[in-house]
CSV table of C-alpha atoms in Angstrom, one decimal:
chain,number,residue,atom,x,y,z
A,1,MET,CA,85.7,-107.7,-45.4
A,2,LYS,CA,84.1,-110.4,-47.7
A,3,ILE,CA,81.1,-112.4,-46.5
A,4,CYS,CA,80.9,-116.1,-46.4
A,5,THR,CA,78.2,-118.7,-45.6
A,6,GLN,CA,77.8,-122.2,-45.6
A,7,THR,CA,75.8,-124.2,-48.1
A,8,GLU,CA,74.3,-126.9,-46.1
A,9,ARG,CA,70.7,-125.6,-45.5
A,10,PHE,CA,70.0,-124.1,-48.8
A,11,ASP,CA,71.6,-127.3,-50.5
A,12,LYS,CA,69.1,-129.3,-48.6
A,13,PHE,CA,66.0,-127.6,-49.7
A,14,PHE,CA,66.9,-125.9,-53.2
A,15,GLY,CA,69.7,-128.1,-54.5
A,16,ILE,CA,73.2,-127.0,-55.0
A,17,GLU,CA,72.9,-125.1,-58.6
A,18,GLU,CA,70.0,-123.0,-56.9
A,19,THR,CA,71.7,-122.5,-53.7
A,20,VAL,CA,74.6,-120.6,-55.4
A,21,GLU,CA,71.9,-118.4,-57.2
A,22,LEU,CA,70.0,-117.7,-54.3
A,23,LEU,CA,73.0,-116.9,-51.9
A,24,ALA,CA,74.7,-114.8,-54.7
A,25,LYS,CA,71.5,-112.8,-55.0
A,26,ALA,CA,71.4,-112.5,-51.2
A,27,GLY,CA,74.5,-110.7,-51.2
A,28,PHE,CA,77.1,-113.1,-49.9
A,29,ASP,CA,80.7,-112.9,-51.6
A,30,SER,CA,82.1,-116.4,-51.0
A,31,LEU,CA,80.9,-120.0,-49.7
A,32,ASP,CA,81.6,-122.2,-47.2
A,33,TYR,CA,80.8,-125.3,-49.3
A,34,SER,CA,79.3,-128.3,-46.5
A,35,MET,CA,80.1,-131.8,-47.3
A,36,PHE,CA,77.8,-133.3,-44.6
A,37,PHE,CA,76.9,-136.5,-47.2
A,38,PRO,CA,76.7,-139.9,-46.6
A,39,LEU,CA,80.1,-141.6,-46.5
A,40,ASP,CA,79.7,-144.9,-48.3
A,41,SER,CA,77.4,-143.7,-51.2
A,42,GLY,CA,76.9,-140.8,-53.6
A,43,VAL,CA,79.4,-138.2,-54.1
A,44,LEU,CA,82.1,-139.3,-51.4
A,45,VAL,CA,82.4,-142.6,-53.3
A,46,MET,CA,82.5,-141.4,-56.9
A,47,SER,CA,85.8,-141.7,-58.8
A,48,ASP,CA,88.3,-139.0,-58.9
A,49,ASP,CA,87.3,-138.5,-62.6
A,50,GLU,CA,83.7,-138.0,-61.9
A,51,LEU,CA,84.2,-135.5,-59.0
A,52,ALA,CA,86.6,-133.3,-61.3
A,53,GLU,CA,83.6,-133.2,-64.1
A,54,LYS,CA,81.1,-132.4,-61.1
A,55,TYR,CA,83.0,-129.8,-59.3
A,56,THR,CA,84.8,-128.1,-62.3
A,57,LYS,CA,81.2,-127.4,-63.4
A,58,LEU,CA,80.0,-126.2,-59.9
A,59,ARG,CA,83.2,-124.1,-59.5
A,60,LYS,CA,82.3,-122.2,-62.7
A,61,LEU,CA,78.8,-122.0,-61.9
A,62,ILE,CA,80.0,-120.3,-58.4
A,63,GLU,CA,82.4,-118.1,-60.3
A,64,ASP,CA,79.9,-117.0,-63.0
A,65,HIS,CA,77.7,-115.8,-60.2
A,66,GLY,CA,80.6,-113.5,-59.0
A,67,MET,CA,81.4,-115.8,-55.8
A,68,TYR,CA,84.0,-118.1,-54.7
A,69,VAL,CA,84.5,-121.0,-52.3
A,70,TYR,CA,86.5,-119.7,-49.3
A,71,GLN,CA,86.5,-122.7,-47.3
A,72,THR,CA,84.9,-126.2,-47.0
A,73,HIS,CA,83.8,-128.3,-44.3
A,74,THR,CA,84.4,-132.0,-44.5
A,75,PRO,CA,82.1,-135.0,-43.1
A,76,PHE,CA,82.2,-135.4,-39.2
A,77,PRO,CA,83.0,-137.3,-37.0
A,78,THR,CA,86.3,-137.9,-38.2
A,79,TRP,CA,86.8,-141.0,-35.9
A,80,THR,CA,84.8,-143.3,-33.9
A,81,GLY,CA,86.9,-146.1,-32.6
A,82,ASP,CA,85.7,-148.8,-34.8
A,83,ASP,CA,88.4,-149.4,-37.2
A,84,GLU,CA,86.2,-150.4,-40.0
A,85,ARG,CA,84.3,-147.3,-40.0
A,86,ASP,CA,87.2,-145.4,-39.3
A,87,GLU,CA,88.6,-146.4,-42.5
A,88,VAL,CA,85.3,-145.4,-44.5
A,89,ILE,CA,85.5,-141.9,-42.9
A,90,PHE,CA,89.3,-141.8,-43.8
A,91,ARG,CA,88.6,-142.4,-47.4
A,92,ALA,CA,85.6,-140.0,-47.1
A,93,GLU,CA,87.9,-137.3,-45.8
A,94,VAL,CA,90.3,-137.9,-48.6
A,95,LYS,CA,87.6,-137.2,-51.2
A,96,ALA,CA,86.4,-134.0,-49.6
A,97,LEU,CA,89.8,-132.9,-49.5
A,98,TYR,CA,89.9,-133.5,-53.4
A,99,ILE,CA,86.7,-131.6,-53.7
A,100,SER,CA,87.8,-128.7,-51.6
A,101,SER,CA,91.0,-128.6,-54.0
A,102,LEU,CA,88.6,-128.8,-57.4
A,103,LEU,CA,86.6,-125.8,-56.1
A,104,GLY,CA,89.8,-123.5,-55.1
A,105,ALA,CA,88.9,-123.6,-51.2
A,106,ARG,CA,91.9,-122.3,-49.1
A,107,HIS,CA,90.9,-124.6,-46.2
A,108,ALA,CA,88.9,-127.4,-45.4
A,109,VAL,CA,87.6,-127.5,-41.9
A,110,VAL,CA,88.4,-131.1,-40.2
A,111,HIS,CA,87.0,-131.9,-37.1
A,112,PRO,CA,89.6,-133.2,-34.6
A,113,PRO,CA,88.8,-136.8,-33.4
A,114,ILE,CA,86.7,-136.6,-30.1
A,115,ILE,CA,87.2,-139.2,-27.3
A,116,ARG,CA,84.0,-139.7,-25.8
A,117,GLU,CA,85.3,-139.6,-22.1
A,118,ASN,CA,87.3,-136.6,-22.5
A,119,ARG,CA,85.6,-133.9,-20.9
A,120,TYR,CA,87.1,-131.1,-18.9
A,121,GLY,CA,90.6,-132.1,-20.4
A,122,SER,CA,90.3,-135.3,-18.5
A,123,MET,CA,92.1,-137.1,-21.6
A,124,ALA,CA,93.7,-134.4,-23.3
A,125,LYS,CA,97.0,-136.4,-23.6
A,126,GLU,CA,95.4,-139.3,-25.1
A,127,ASN,CA,93.4,-137.2,-27.7
A,128,LYS,CA,96.0,-135.3,-28.7
A,129,GLU,CA,98.0,-138.6,-29.6
A,130,LEU,CA,95.0,-139.8,-31.5
A,131,ALA,CA,94.3,-136.4,-33.4
A,132,VAL,CA,98.1,-136.5,-34.5
A,133,ARG,CA,97.3,-140.2,-35.9
A,134,VAL,CA,94.0,-139.1,-37.5
A,135,TYR,CA,95.6,-135.9,-39.0
A,136,SER,CA,98.9,-137.4,-40.1
A,137,ARG,CA,97.3,-139.6,-42.5
A,138,LEU,CA,95.9,-136.7,-44.4
A,139,ILE,CA,98.8,-134.8,-44.7
A,140,PRO,CA,100.2,-136.2,-48.0
A,141,TYR,CA,96.4,-135.6,-49.5
A,142,LEU,CA,96.6,-131.9,-48.1
A,143,ASP,CA,99.9,-131.6,-49.6
A,144,LYS,CA,98.8,-133.0,-52.8
A,145,TYR,CA,95.6,-131.1,-53.2
A,146,ASN,CA,97.2,-127.9,-52.1
A,147,VAL,CA,94.6,-127.5,-49.2
A,148,LYS,CA,94.8,-126.5,-45.6
A,149,ALA,CA,93.2,-128.4,-42.9
A,150,ALA,CA,91.4,-125.9,-40.2
A,151,VAL,CA,91.5,-127.5,-36.8
A,152,GLU,CA,88.3,-126.6,-34.8
A,153,ASN,CA,87.4,-126.0,-31.3
A,154,MET,CA,84.8,-128.4,-29.9
A,155,PHE,CA,82.7,-129.3,-27.1
A,156,ASN,CA,81.3,-132.3,-25.3
A,157,TRP,CA,78.4,-133.1,-23.0
A,158,ASP,CA,78.5,-133.7,-19.2
A,159,ASN,CA,76.0,-136.4,-18.5
A,160,GLU,CA,76.1,-135.6,-14.7
A,161,LYS,CA,75.6,-131.9,-14.9
A,162,LYS,CA,73.1,-132.3,-18.2
A,163,CYS,CA,75.5,-129.4,-19.8
A,164,ILE,CA,77.9,-128.6,-22.5
A,165,CYS,CA,81.3,-129.0,-21.3
A,166,PRO,CA,84.8,-128.4,-22.6
A,167,THR,CA,86.7,-131.1,-24.5
A,168,VAL,CA,89.2,-130.9,-27.5
A,169,CYS,CA,90.8,-127.8,-28.6
A,170,SER,CA,88.0,-125.9,-26.6
A,171,SER,CA,90.8,-123.6,-25.3
A,172,SER,CA,92.9,-121.5,-27.6
A,173,GLU,CA,96.1,-122.6,-26.0
A,174,GLU,CA,95.2,-126.1,-27.0
A,175,MET,CA,94.0,-125.0,-30.5
A,176,ALA,CA,97.3,-123.3,-31.2
A,177,ASP,CA,99.4,-126.3,-29.6
A,178,TYR,CA,97.4,-128.7,-32.2
A,179,VAL,CA,98.2,-126.5,-35.2
A,180,ASP,CA,101.9,-126.1,-34.3
A,181,THR,CA,102.3,-129.5,-33.6
A,182,LEU,CA,100.6,-130.8,-36.9
A,183,ASN,CA,102.5,-128.4,-38.7
A,184,SER,CA,105.8,-129.5,-37.3
A,185,LEU,CA,105.0,-133.1,-39.4
A,186,CYS,CA,104.6,-131.1,-42.5
A,187,GLY,CA,108.7,-130.7,-43.2
A,188,ASP,CA,108.4,-133.0,-46.3
A,189,CYS,CA,105.4,-131.0,-47.7
A,190,VAL,CA,106.0,-129.2,-51.0
A,191,ASN,CA,103.4,-126.8,-50.4
A,192,GLY,CA,104.6,-126.2,-46.7
A,193,GLU,CA,102.5,-126.2,-43.5
A,194,ARG,CA,99.2,-127.6,-43.9
A,195,PHE,CA,97.5,-126.8,-40.8
A,196,VAL,CA,95.5,-123.5,-39.5
A,197,ALA,CA,93.0,-122.9,-36.9
A,198,CYS,CA,89.1,-122.7,-37.2
A,199,LEU,CA,87.6,-120.6,-34.5
A,200,ASP,CA,83.9,-121.5,-33.9
A,201,VAL,CA,82.6,-118.4,-32.1
A,202,GLY,CA,79.5,-120.0,-30.9
A,203,HIS,CA,81.5,-123.0,-29.5
A,204,ALA,CA,83.9,-120.5,-28.0
A,205,ASN,CA,80.7,-118.7,-26.1
A,206,LEU,CA,79.7,-122.2,-24.9
A,207,VAL,CA,83.3,-123.4,-23.3
A,208,GLY,CA,86.1,-121.1,-24.2
A,209,GLU,CA,88.5,-120.4,-21.4
A,210,LYS,CA,88.7,-116.7,-22.0
A,211,PRO,CA,86.9,-113.9,-23.8
A,212,VAL,CA,86.8,-114.6,-27.4
A,213,GLY,CA,88.7,-111.7,-28.3
A,214,ASP,CA,91.4,-113.0,-26.2
A,215,MET,CA,91.2,-116.4,-28.0
A,216,VAL,CA,91.4,-114.6,-31.1
A,217,ARG,CA,95.0,-113.0,-30.0
A,218,THR,CA,96.1,-116.4,-28.9
A,219,LEU,CA,95.5,-118.1,-32.3
A,220,GLY,CA,97.3,-115.3,-34.0
A,221,LYS,CA,98.2,-116.0,-37.3
A,222,ARG,CA,97.4,-119.5,-37.3
A,223,LEU,CA,93.7,-118.2,-37.6
A,224,LYS,CA,92.5,-118.4,-41.1
A,225,ALA,CA,89.0,-119.9,-40.9
A,226,LEU,CA,85.8,-119.0,-38.9
A,227,HIS,CA,82.6,-120.3,-37.9
A,228,LEU,CA,80.1,-117.4,-36.9
A,229,HIS,CA,76.9,-117.9,-35.3
A,230,ASP,CA,75.3,-116.6,-31.9
A,231,ASN,CA,73.8,-118.4,-28.8
A,232,TYR,CA,73.3,-117.5,-24.9
A,233,GLY,CA,76.1,-119.9,-23.6
A,234,LYS,CA,73.7,-122.9,-23.1
A,235,SER,CA,73.0,-124.5,-26.1
A,236,ASP,CA,74.9,-124.8,-29.7
A,237,ASP,CA,72.1,-122.7,-31.4
A,238,HIS,CA,73.9,-121.8,-34.7
A,239,THR,CA,71.9,-118.6,-35.3
A,240,ALA,CA,72.2,-115.0,-36.4
A,241,PRO,CA,74.5,-112.6,-34.6
A,242,GLY,CA,72.2,-110.7,-31.9
A,243,PHE,CA,69.9,-113.7,-31.0
A,244,GLY,CA,72.4,-114.5,-28.5
A,245,ASN,CA,75.2,-113.0,-26.2
A,246,VAL,CA,78.4,-113.5,-27.9
A,247,ASP,CA,80.6,-110.9,-27.8
A,248,TRP,CA,80.8,-109.4,-31.2
A,249,LYS,CA,82.9,-106.2,-30.2
A,250,GLY,CA,85.3,-108.1,-28.5
A,251,PHE,CA,85.7,-110.5,-31.4
A,252,ALA,CA,86.2,-108.0,-34.0
A,253,GLU,CA,88.8,-106.1,-31.8
A,254,GLY,CA,90.6,-109.4,-31.6
A,255,LEU,CA,90.6,-109.9,-35.3
A,256,ILE,CA,91.9,-106.4,-36.0
A,257,ASP,CA,94.7,-107.1,-33.2
A,258,ILE,CA,96.2,-109.9,-35.3
A,259,GLY,CA,95.3,-108.4,-38.9
A,260,TYR,CA,93.0,-111.1,-39.8
A,261,ASP,CA,93.0,-111.6,-43.3
A,262,GLY,CA,90.2,-114.1,-44.0
A,263,ASP,CA,86.4,-113.8,-44.8
A,264,PHE,CA,83.6,-113.5,-42.5
A,265,VAL,CA,82.2,-117.0,-42.4
A,266,TYR,CA,78.7,-117.9,-41.2
A,267,GLU,CA,77.7,-121.3,-40.0
A,268,ALA,CA,74.2,-119.9,-38.6
A,269,ASP,CA,72.0,-122.1,-40.5
A,270,ASN,CA,69.7,-122.7,-37.8
A,271,PHE,CA,68.4,-119.1,-38.2
A,272,TYR,CA,66.4,-120.5,-41.0
A,273,ASN,CA,64.6,-122.7,-38.7
A,274,HIS,CA,62.4,-120.0,-38.1
A,275,PHE,CA,61.3,-119.6,-42.0
A,276,ASP,CA,59.2,-121.4,-44.5
A,277,PRO,CA,61.4,-122.1,-47.5
A,278,GLU,CA,59.8,-119.4,-49.5
A,279,LEU,CA,61.5,-116.9,-46.9
A,280,MET,CA,65.0,-118.3,-46.6
A,281,PRO,CA,66.2,-116.4,-49.5
A,282,ASP,CA,64.9,-113.2,-47.4
A,283,ALA,CA,66.4,-114.4,-44.3
A,284,ALA,CA,69.8,-115.0,-46.1
A,285,ALA,CA,70.0,-111.4,-47.4
A,286,LEU,CA,68.9,-110.5,-43.6
A,287,LEU,CA,72.2,-112.3,-42.4
A,288,CYS,CA,74.1,-111.0,-45.1
A,289,LYS,CA,73.0,-107.4,-43.7
A,290,ILE,CA,73.9,-108.2,-40.2
A,291,ALA,CA,77.4,-109.5,-41.3
A,292,HIS,CA,77.8,-106.1,-42.9
A,293,HIS,CA,76.5,-104.2,-40.0
A,294,ILE,CA,79.1,-105.9,-37.9
A,295,THR,CA,82.1,-105.4,-40.2
A,296,ASP,CA,81.2,-101.6,-40.3
A,297,LYS,CA,80.0,-101.0,-36.9
A,298,TYR,CA,83.0,-102.3,-35.3
A,299,GLY,CA,85.7,-101.1,-37.6
A,300,LEU,CA,86.7,-104.5,-39.6
A,301,ASP,CA,86.2,-103.0,-43.2
A,302,ALA,CA,88.2,-100.0,-42.2
A,303,ALA,CA,91.1,-101.8,-40.5
A,304,LEU,CA,91.4,-105.1,-42.8
A,305,LYS,CA,91.4,-104.0,-46.0
């Protein structure tokens, strides 16, 4: 199974060119390119020609180091409720989808919009209607750039109980419904259905409605993107497997049952918070080794060839 990791933290400390070199040396096969950039300056306001020049070079650099971009992550939040700001966000999302295409990514993780008051499914209907409006605007660009949007499971905050709580797509059933509903709107797309699921295993451990392996089974063939990290079910720690209580065995069994055909994708960059920058490459190599241990120990390498 190919091992992938996000670029965000390394890019912040080392710049993207050195990030590519360091993550390749750490043993990773592929990248989840993070685009958590300012929305109204820099990369996300470049012309398409400027982006093509920049990201064609970056793709070549990545491939020259024996890697590829498996998926990307577009900016978030994807909606604020302020019409003027939401137009800025929309334009940035379109640019991010173009960048995803230039990098050869299969999928771009695009967060569903979250109505702030939607906790425990209290505004599920209204939130789905909003999500359909937000995602629908992206469909022509998803088709044009031949990239699929991955819908992620999210969480919210309960101010009274002072804890993380369920919200949009926290359940695998709602995630599956979102993906199916959005794909039903892609009838005119030249490149077919444009939506898949991204299961964030850490979020699932916080607010998932069932064991993570069963969430995987519910998503089935919709599941093409992953965010893998660990926590103890209290806070969104985004750390390495083994530093929490995620059921990695159950998760792996779910992947085997559905015949998952994608990469093992880390979103565990907070693990690096424990290390000085000089030690981050060693920490990345350890992360990669942990991933290989999981895929070997639980039979993913043997079952998902």
